[in-house]
């Protein structure tokens, strides 16, 4: 076993690393320091082991392609467990398993699992350095791909050990790919121990334990205990033509447009607005001394969806992935470049698909996996906010909830107040996507886009949100949006992407006390004349359809909310019930 670290880490950390090494028996233990030299070495090794394929160095300097196991391409929610002493603490929306039993079972699977492999010790910091928000995690992993991705996604190495100092307050993440068999795949969270054990998957949120496991499931549990929020939200700053910046946080479910909105490029027909990205996936939020809600992005990179990303839809993302990016499960062109569906140009002849097989256009098989992704450092982003590393975070003036809804939900509406906003978030629905295994395109309740990520009982989570209200002297205004409503032919009614700025502009105007709205039973809504439609060219009919509130659709919606509430039994906060009753009464149901 070879150890390589100049200064000694805190004893509790090294004791835990030793303990895991005794269980898993790696040939080597490598402590990652986060240096460029180390990155070069690990990358070269990954190329030798064919974990990474170098791309055309001239076209995409510092870029690599990784092909995952074809049976390991997305988060697996059915293999994800919250392990609390009581089942009720995990609640009806989480899989639950008893902690002791789970440790025992996984220890058996892990016994000797790293023989012949290297165990990487990956210390990482979530949140800006020297920030009250920041937390340390350490992931032990036998995947060099995971180690390299963690270096992009987090502040990794020395900086994290410095932040940890002598403390033993860090998330203990243990990850082993085993043989990648779905039969021995489990992602288990132990909130009371601030620990995550993940086995049998090397992909995304299953394996990069900083992300969904720590920064959402465990952090949401910590946040409830300590009075803050960990959310599946992007954070953006919107600078108006006057030069003032409004910060907005938005929760959309997986593959529903967070990355795109967070780095939106304003359309040419709207002068003077600029968008700055603070974060694209996760927000940690706290009430500041000034009574406002403050947010940081705990991550340092983006793990973004590739398909649909083009110079037209997301020019900033195309710039981001020009260099120093790891692509996973995209197609490879004969010139050593990447390709995916919706990239904006025809598939070059001779392109091989995400599994390395010749592409067969017209076969109905996509060349890139629908959940293929890019991992890139946030410093690649031309639209990166100057406050992305601000230890204080940014003050949030508006919270947006949004799902992928072919019907029912209008383009935008504004909540009447904080509690109504919590109700809108709590009852949100969205179509399932390729980001998780299982059927795609089925509408399910996905409260606050946190259904797969809330680390405790979802009814307690609603109560926690409601309880934040009175602490906020200046609560953010809450909105709901839907970019995905369709016409009878199944075509999106709203053009989306950059044009979503028009909706953001209305939201910012509302926050500033400008901008017209009318009351409807479901919330306050803009009239067509309240939206900036300059140069958009959407027909009045389509806009009306995008904004329509239809009684029959809302009857079904309220019914579906009822069904969800039944699953929560009698634990639903009374306030949410009251909101539901008020809305039902407004529709005379
Ligand atoms: P996760 O990383 O899984 O949490 O996803 P995300 O919420 O960041 O989603 P992302 O921005 O990567 O978008 C997912 C898919 O939705 C991509 O294929 C986008 O092209 C598409 N998309 C994003 N915004 C819009 C929009 O405004 N309209 C339409 N029609 N599609 C969009
Ligand atoms: C999501 O599924 O919401 C993601 C991708 O952001 S993953 O990291 O796989 O969770
Ligand atoms: Mn996500």
XYZ file of C-alpha atoms and ligand atoms in Angstrom, residues 75 211-212 216 232-233 252-255 258-259 280-282 299 303 373 435 449 453, ligand 3:
22
model
C -29.517 7.431 -11.356
C -23.789 15.818 -5.548
C -27.183 14.275 -4.905
C -29.061 17.140 -1.310
C -32.335 21.074 -6.320
C -32.073 24.641 -7.652
C -36.882 22.133 -11.885
C -36.681 18.325 -11.811
C -33.829 16.436 -13.450
C -33.401 17.225 -17.146
C -31.900 24.221 -14.877
C -28.521 24.283 -16.662
C -26.913 25.115 -12.260
C -28.132 22.253 -10.042
C -27.898 22.718 -6.281
C -20.501 22.831 -6.445
C -22.649 17.791 -14.899
C -23.576 14.379 -20.085
C -31.952 11.275 -15.862
C -38.047 18.896 -7.686
C -33.444 13.891 -3.194
Mn -29.950 17.650 -11.067
